[in-house]
mmCIF file of C-alpha atoms in Angstrom:
data_model
loop_
_atom_site.group_PDB
_atom_site.id
_atom_site.type_symbol
_atom_site.label_atom_id
_atom_site.label_comp_id
_atom_site.label_asym_id
_atom_site.label_seq_id
_atom_site.Cartn_x
_atom_site.Cartn_y
_atom_site.Cartn_z
ATOM 1 C CA MET A 2 24.648 -20.615 4.063
ATOM 2 C CA ILE A 3 28.103 -19.257 4.941
ATOM 3 C CA LYS A 4 28.450 -17.754 1.454
ATOM 4 C CA ARG A 5 25.119 -15.963 1.904
ATOM 5 C CA LYS A 6 26.258 -14.489 5.260
ATOM 6 C CA ILE A 7 29.569 -13.390 3.743
ATOM 7 C CA ALA A 8 27.802 -11.815 0.750
ATOM 8 C CA THR A 9 25.354 -10.034 3.084
ATOM 9 C CA ALA A 10 28.220 -8.729 5.233
ATOM 10 C CA ILE A 11 30.163 -7.516 2.180
ATOM 11 C CA GLY A 12 27.047 -5.828 0.811
ATOM 12 C CA PHE A 13 26.411 -4.145 4.160
ATOM 13 C CA PHE A 14 29.999 -2.856 4.385
ATOM 14 C CA CYS A 15 29.898 -1.577 0.802
ATOM 15 C CA LEU A 16 26.651 0.235 1.529
ATOM 16 C CA VAL A 17 28.031 1.777 4.722
ATOM 17 C CA PHE A 18 31.336 2.848 3.166
ATOM 18 C CA MET A 19 29.696 4.152 -0.022
ATOM 19 C CA GLY A 20 27.266 6.195 2.099
ATOM 20 C CA THR A 21 30.168 7.559 4.118
ATOM 21 C CA ASN A 22 31.998 8.604 0.961
ATOM 22 C CA VAL A 23 28.985 10.574 -0.247
ATOM 23 C CA VAL A 24 28.915 12.505 3.035
ATOM 24 C CA ALA A 25 32.710 12.947 2.967
ATOM 25 C CA LYS A 26 32.504 14.493 -0.510
ATOM 26 C CA ASP A 27 30.322 17.294 0.897
ATOM 27 C CA TRP A 28 32.769 17.947 3.755
ATOM 28 C CA PHE A 29 35.764 18.247 1.466
ATOM 29 C CA ASN A 30 34.322 20.197 -1.424
ATOM 30 C CA GLU A 31 37.195 22.518 -2.420
ATOM 31 C CA GLN A 32 34.737 25.360 -3.043
ATOM 32 C CA SER A 33 33.351 25.377 0.512
ATOM 33 C CA ALA A 34 34.414 27.719 3.303
ATOM 34 C CA LEU A 35 34.676 24.713 5.635
ATOM 35 C CA TYR A 36 37.265 23.132 3.343
ATOM 36 C CA SER A 37 39.139 26.460 3.194
ATOM 37 C CA ALA A 38 39.205 26.715 6.992
ATOM 38 C CA HIS A 39 40.628 23.189 7.322
ATOM 39 C CA LYS A 40 43.204 23.853 4.616
ATOM 40 C CA GLN A 41 44.309 27.163 6.162
ATOM 41 C CA PHE A 42 44.721 25.559 9.600
ATOM 42 C CA LEU A 43 46.660 22.632 8.123
ATOM 43 C CA GLU A 44 48.948 24.990 6.217
ATOM 44 C CA GLY A 45 49.764 26.805 9.471
ATOM 45 C CA ASP A 46 47.813 30.000 8.760
ATOM 46 C CA SER A 47 45.876 29.862 12.035
ATOM 47 C CA LEU A 48 44.619 33.432 11.923
ATOM 48 C CA LYS A 49 43.160 33.158 8.416
ATOM 49 C CA GLY A 50 41.703 29.730 9.263
ATOM 50 C CA PHE A 51 40.083 31.166 12.385
ATOM 51 C CA GLU A 52 38.515 34.028 10.413
ATOM 52 C CA THR A 53 37.177 31.575 7.822
ATOM 53 C CA ALA A 54 35.848 29.299 10.584
ATOM 54 C CA ILE A 55 33.972 32.264 12.095
ATOM 55 C CA GLU A 56 32.405 32.949 8.688
ATOM 56 C CA VAL A 57 31.292 29.304 8.503
ATOM 57 C CA LEU A 58 29.769 29.515 12.000
ATOM 58 C CA GLN A 59 27.895 32.691 11.091
ATOM 59 C CA SER A 60 26.426 31.239 7.911
ATOM 60 C CA SER A 61 25.792 27.603 8.845
ATOM 61 C CA LYS A 62 22.657 26.215 10.458
ATOM 62 C CA ASP A 63 23.955 22.621 10.272
ATOM 63 C CA ASN A 64 24.775 21.229 13.734
ATOM 64 C CA ASN A 65 27.339 18.811 12.256
ATOM 65 C CA VAL A 66 29.235 21.665 10.615
ATOM 66 C CA ASN A 67 29.069 23.766 13.808
ATOM 67 C CA HIS A 68 30.323 20.802 15.845
ATOM 68 C CA ASN A 69 33.150 20.291 13.348
ATOM 69 C CA ILE A 70 34.171 23.965 13.597
ATOM 70 C CA ASP A 71 34.042 23.817 17.426
ATOM 71 C CA LYS A 72 36.388 20.823 17.392
ATOM 72 C CA LEU A 73 38.652 22.437 14.802
ATOM 73 C CA ILE A 74 38.989 25.693 16.755
ATOM 74 C CA GLY A 75 39.471 23.716 19.973
ATOM 75 C CA ALA A 76 42.310 21.723 18.424
ATOM 76 C CA VAL A 77 43.990 24.800 16.988
ATOM 77 C CA SER A 78 43.632 26.836 20.182
ATOM 78 C CA THR A 79 45.570 24.188 22.124
ATOM 79 C CA LYS A 80 48.609 25.008 19.986
ATOM 80 C CA ASN A 81 50.464 27.860 21.705
ATOM 81 C CA CYS A 82 47.415 28.356 23.977
ATOM 82 C CA GLY A 83 45.552 30.059 21.111
ATOM 83 C CA ARG A 84 47.896 33.047 21.036
ATOM 84 C CA ASP A 85 48.309 32.659 17.268
ATOM 85 C CA LEU A 86 44.590 33.356 16.817
ATOM 86 C CA SER A 87 44.524 36.694 18.576
ATOM 87 C CA THR A 88 44.654 39.994 16.758
ATOM 88 C CA ILE A 89 42.589 41.681 19.434
ATOM 89 C CA VAL A 90 43.942 45.039 20.464
ATOM 90 C CA ILE A 91 42.718 45.993 23.916
ATOM 91 C CA PRO A 92 42.651 49.755 24.519
ATOM 92 C CA ASN A 93 45.067 51.219 27.062
ATOM 93 C CA TRP A 94 42.218 51.981 29.489
ATOM 94 C CA LEU A 95 41.445 48.237 29.859
ATOM 95 C CA ASN A 96 43.741 45.657 31.486
ATOM 96 C CA SER A 97 43.632 42.024 32.576
ATOM 97 C CA LEU A 98 40.480 41.067 30.674
ATOM 98 C CA SER A 99 39.128 37.565 31.302
ATOM 99 C CA VAL A 100 35.906 35.747 30.471
ATOM 100 C CA GLN A 101 35.195 32.594 32.462
ATOM 101 C CA ARG A 102 32.515 29.947 32.121
ATOM 102 C CA MET A 103 32.130 28.237 35.475
ATOM 103 C CA ILE A 104 30.346 25.159 36.774
ATOM 104 C CA ILE A 105 29.957 25.006 40.539
ATOM 105 C CA GLN A 106 28.887 21.668 41.933
ATOM 106 C CA SER A 107 27.000 21.394 45.191
ATOM 107 C CA PRO A 108 25.172 18.359 46.580
ATOM 108 C CA GLY A 109 22.430 17.491 44.128
ATOM 109 C CA ARG A 110 22.855 20.552 41.925
ATOM 110 C CA LEU A 111 25.073 22.166 39.310
ATOM 111 C CA HIS A 112 25.314 25.960 39.176
ATOM 112 C CA HIS A 113 26.386 27.544 35.909
ATOM 113 C CA ARG A 114 27.968 30.986 36.001
ATOM 114 C CA LEU A 115 29.484 33.413 33.567
ATOM 115 C CA LEU A 116 32.107 35.841 34.850
ATOM 116 C CA VAL A 117 33.694 38.774 32.994
ATOM 117 C CA GLN A 118 36.495 40.478 34.906
ATOM 118 C CA PHE A 119 38.812 43.326 33.933
ATOM 119 C CA ASP A 120 40.677 46.353 35.242
ATOM 120 C CA SER A 121 39.814 49.787 33.879
ATOM 121 C CA LYS A 122 41.160 53.309 34.163
ATOM 122 C CA LYS A 123 37.716 54.621 33.119
ATOM 123 C CA THR A 124 34.406 54.252 34.877
ATOM 124 C CA ILE A 125 32.302 51.655 33.060
ATOM 125 C CA SER A 126 28.640 52.288 32.243
ATOM 126 C CA SER A 127 27.725 48.942 30.649
ATOM 127 C CA LEU A 128 28.920 45.557 29.536
ATOM 128 C CA SER A 129 27.282 43.159 27.076
ATOM 129 C CA PHE A 130 28.222 39.592 26.306
ATOM 130 C CA ILE A 131 26.227 38.573 23.243
ATOM 131 C CA LYS A 132 26.000 35.145 21.615
ATOM 132 C CA TRP A 133 25.858 35.512 17.848
ATOM 133 C CA PRO A 134 23.666 36.897 16.383
ATOM 134 C CA ASP A 135 21.927 38.800 19.212
ATOM 135 C CA GLU A 136 21.348 36.731 22.372
ATOM 136 C CA GLU A 137 22.496 38.598 25.494
ATOM 137 C CA GLN A 138 24.101 36.224 28.011
ATOM 138 C CA LEU A 139 24.551 38.585 30.979
ATOM 139 C CA THR A 140 21.035 39.661 31.807
ATOM 140 C CA ASN A 141 20.808 41.302 35.209
ATOM 141 C CA PRO A 142 24.395 40.533 36.275
ATOM 142 C CA SER A 143 25.823 41.249 39.690
ATOM 143 C CA ILE A 144 28.461 43.947 39.387
ATOM 144 C CA SER A 145 31.298 44.512 41.801
ATOM 145 C CA ILE A 146 33.868 47.279 41.631
ATOM 146 C CA THR A 147 37.036 46.799 43.647
ATOM 147 C CA PRO A 148 39.869 49.319 44.092
ATOM 148 C CA THR A 149 43.345 48.157 43.069
ATOM 149 C CA GLN A 150 46.786 49.178 44.300
ATOM 150 C CA ASP A 151 46.836 51.860 41.609
ATOM 151 C CA GLU A 152 44.266 54.486 42.662
ATOM 152 C CA LYS A 153 43.443 55.280 39.019
ATOM 153 C CA ILE A 154 42.440 51.687 38.205
ATOM 154 C CA LYS A 155 39.407 49.758 39.419
ATOM 155 C CA GLN A 156 38.646 46.062 38.976
ATOM 156 C CA TYR A 157 35.205 45.302 37.530
ATOM 157 C CA THR A 158 33.488 41.945 37.858
ATOM 158 C CA TYR A 159 30.259 41.201 35.985
ATOM 159 C CA ALA A 160 28.771 37.842 36.959
ATOM 160 C CA SER A 161 25.624 35.902 36.315
ATOM 161 C CA GLU A 162 24.634 34.476 39.654
ATOM 162 C CA SER A 163 23.022 31.290 38.415
ATOM 163 C CA LEU A 164 22.213 30.329 34.859
ATOM 164 C CA ASN A 165 19.715 27.587 34.048
ATOM 165 C CA ASN A 166 22.110 25.993 31.547
ATOM 166 C CA ARG A 167 25.802 26.077 30.856
ATOM 167 C CA VAL A 168 27.057 28.708 28.436
ATOM 168 C CA LYS A 169 27.417 26.829 25.160
ATOM 169 C CA ASN A 170 30.348 26.929 22.781
ATOM 170 C CA GLY A 171 29.875 29.482 20.055
ATOM 171 C CA LEU A 172 30.687 32.915 18.765
ATOM 172 C CA TYR A 173 30.328 35.742 21.299
ATOM 173 C CA LYS A 174 30.808 39.499 21.198
ATOM 174 C CA LEU A 175 32.014 41.394 24.257
ATOM 175 C CA ILE A 176 31.099 45.104 24.391
ATOM 176 C CA ILE A 177 32.409 47.361 27.164
ATOM 177 C CA THR A 178 31.192 50.971 27.271
ATOM 178 C CA ALA A 179 32.894 53.635 29.376
ATOM 179 C CA ASP A 180 30.982 56.313 31.215
ATOM 180 C CA ASP A 181 32.784 59.298 29.699
ATOM 181 C CA LYS A 182 31.809 62.220 27.450
ATOM 182 C CA GLU A 183 32.372 60.218 24.263
ATOM 183 C CA SER A 184 30.775 57.000 25.632
ATOM 184 C CA THR A 185 33.945 55.239 24.556
ATOM 185 C CA LYS A 186 33.102 51.703 23.454
ATOM 186 C CA TRP A 187 35.336 48.691 22.914
ATOM 187 C CA GLU A 188 34.034 45.517 21.349
ATOM 188 C CA SER A 189 35.484 42.277 20.108
ATOM 189 C CA TRP A 190 34.292 38.861 18.960
#
């Protein structure tokens, strides 16, 4: 009886571990972009790894892969506060750009908000915050324009007053368009 239980347990563990190895082979296929992203991050090339991870996010429909990339980018961004990942060049007419996902708790309710705040030397005509591939997150935002100490610069705040759900992790594009003759536009992922 004891031998049968031991044999059953060993068989179960072999089945579980063999099944895990089959899944692990797919995750660490040297030809996959996911493998390349992991390798680049591990070798210290954070910027290249980040670009590869974005490619994986754009092409993958698998929730497990997307979750893996979210965790990978989260782990890498904690190193040096993510500064190694940034190649974003903000134009000289924009300053102090921040995007904040907020959860405000009140008795019996959670309020989810999205806030984009920046200073600009130019008057702004529009702002879009788009979840890849084309889902606008700031529909009908409240907009406030506040003067700063420098008369040439104004602080803009675009906020969603109350979202039904929290803004999920993912790939987003921010587009800011100035209200000038050229309709100057700045965008970044």
